[in-house]
Structure formats: structure tokens, C-alpha cells
Short mmCIF file of C-alpha atoms in Angstrom, two decimals:
data_model
loop_
_atom_site.label_atom_id
_atom_site.label_comp_id
_atom_site.label_asym_id
_atom_site.label_seq_id
_atom_site.Cartn_x
_atom_site.Cartn_y
_atom_site.Cartn_z
CA MET Y 299 0.00 0.00 0.00
CA ILE Y 300 1.27 3.46 -0.89
CA GLU Y 301 1.51 5.93 1.99
CA LEU Y 302 0.91 9.49 0.85
CA ASP Y 303 1.29 12.62 2.95
CA LEU Y 304 -1.86 14.79 2.89
CA ARG Y 305 0.20 18.00 3.09
CA ARG Y 306 2.05 16.99 -0.05
CA LEU Y 307 -1.21 16.08 -1.76
CA ARG Y 308 -2.37 19.61 -1.01
CA PHE Y 309 0.69 20.94 -2.86
CA LEU Y 310 -0.20 18.74 -5.84
CA ARG Y 311 -3.83 19.85 -5.84
CA GLU Y 312 -2.75 23.48 -5.71
CA PHE Y 313 -0.26 22.92 -8.53
CA GLU Y 314 -2.99 21.44 -10.69
CA GLU Y 315 -5.22 24.45 -10.01
CA ARG Y 316 -2.57 27.19 -10.21
CA GLY Y 317 -0.08 25.79 -12.74
CA THR Y 318 3.21 27.14 -11.37
CA MET Y 319 5.45 26.56 -8.37
CA ALA Y 320 5.46 30.32 -7.70
CA ALA Y 321 1.66 30.50 -7.62
CA VAL Y 322 1.44 27.51 -5.28
CA ALA Y 323 4.11 29.02 -3.05
CA ALA Y 324 2.26 32.33 -2.86
CA ALA Y 325 -1.08 30.64 -2.15
CA LEU Y 326 0.26 28.37 0.60
CA GLY Y 327 2.86 30.72 2.08
CA TYR Y 328 5.98 28.74 1.16
CA SER Y 329 8.96 29.36 -1.08
CA PRO Y 330 8.90 27.93 -4.61
CA SER Y 331 11.88 25.77 -3.58
CA THR Y 332 9.86 24.25 -0.74
CA VAL Y 333 6.96 23.52 -3.10
CA SER Y 334 9.34 21.83 -5.53
CA GLN Y 335 10.94 19.76 -2.77
CA GLN Y 336 7.57 18.63 -1.40
CA LEU Y 337 6.35 17.59 -4.84
CA ALA Y 338 9.60 15.68 -5.41
CA LEU Y 339 9.03 13.83 -2.14
CA LEU Y 340 5.45 13.07 -3.19
CA GLU Y 341 6.80 11.57 -6.42
CA LYS Y 342 9.02 9.29 -4.36
CA GLU Y 343 6.10 8.29 -2.12
CA ALA Y 344 3.89 7.59 -5.13
CA GLY Y 345 6.63 5.82 -7.06
CA VAL Y 346 5.73 7.56 -10.35
CA ARG Y 347 6.62 10.77 -12.18
CA LEU Y 348 4.04 13.41 -11.36
CA LEU Y 349 5.73 16.35 -13.09
CA GLY Y 350 7.43 16.69 -16.44
CA ARG Y 351 9.35 19.50 -18.12
CA ALA Y 352 7.40 21.88 -20.32
CA GLY Y 353 9.68 24.53 -21.79
CA ARG Y 354 11.16 26.44 -18.88
CA GLY Y 355 8.49 25.20 -16.47
CA VAL Y 356 6.86 21.96 -15.42
CA ARG Y 357 3.47 20.40 -15.98
CA LEU Y 358 1.60 17.47 -14.52
CA THR Y 359 2.06 14.10 -16.18
CA GLU Y 360 -0.96 11.88 -16.74
CA ALA Y 361 -0.18 10.15 -13.42
CA GLY Y 362 0.03 13.59 -11.82
CA HIS Y 363 -3.45 14.46 -13.07
CA VAL Y 364 -4.82 11.15 -11.81
CA LEU Y 365 -3.28 11.60 -8.36
CA ALA Y 366 -4.45 15.23 -8.21
CA ARG Y 367 -8.05 14.06 -8.82
CA HIS Y 368 -7.72 11.58 -5.97
CA ALA Y 369 -6.03 14.24 -3.83
CA ARG Y 370 -9.13 16.45 -4.15
CA VAL Y 371 -11.30 13.62 -2.81
CA LEU Y 372 -8.90 12.72 0.03
CA LEU Y 373 -8.40 16.34 1.09
CA SER Y 374 -12.13 17.00 0.99
CA ALA Y 375 -12.73 13.99 3.25
CA ALA Y 376 -10.00 15.10 5.65
CA GLU Y 377 -11.41 18.62 5.79
CA ALA Y 378 -14.92 17.25 6.43
CA ALA Y 379 -13.57 15.16 9.33
CA GLU Y 380 -11.95 18.14 11.09
CA PRO Y 381 -15.09 19.54 12.77
CA VAL Y 382 -16.18 16.07 13.84
CA MET Y 383 -12.80 15.34 15.37
CA SER Y 384 -12.54 18.69 17.14
CA ALA Y 385 -15.98 18.13 18.71
CA HIS Y 386 -14.69 15.03 20.53
#
């Protein structure tokens, strides 16, 4: 079973929505270098390439798009659980 870090999945989801490391960094309050490092670690966790070169930037691979779709579902479930957990 693959173990994926939810924080890193959030970076991937944001990258899919925003399209650049700089935009993700600005949205989440990190440096672009940190965003890049976290996505590289997520690639290692997933065992597949999630990003590929596109000119001077990067883009999601097909596997990256698939994982980003799943990340939206997982993050939504985690966010829905927060109020329930804090009530106990």
C-alpha cells in the first residue's frame, strides 16, 4: 500500500489548479523551492513521475493528473472530518 502525505497532496492539488510553483508558493505561504521539494518527495512516495518539463516550467504528467483528482477527494474527506474530530 502506498503511503501518501496529505500535506504533499495539497501541494499537488494546488499545482494542478494554479499551474506554477510560484503561484502555489504564494497561495500556501511557502517558497517555490519548498513547493518543488515537497512535490519531489510526493513523487518518491507515489513511485511515479508526477511532473514533467514543459519549456522552462513543469506540468503534470498523466499520473500527476490522476493523483491530483484523488487528492481532491482525500483532502475534501480530511477537511470534512476536522469539525467532527474537534468536537470530541
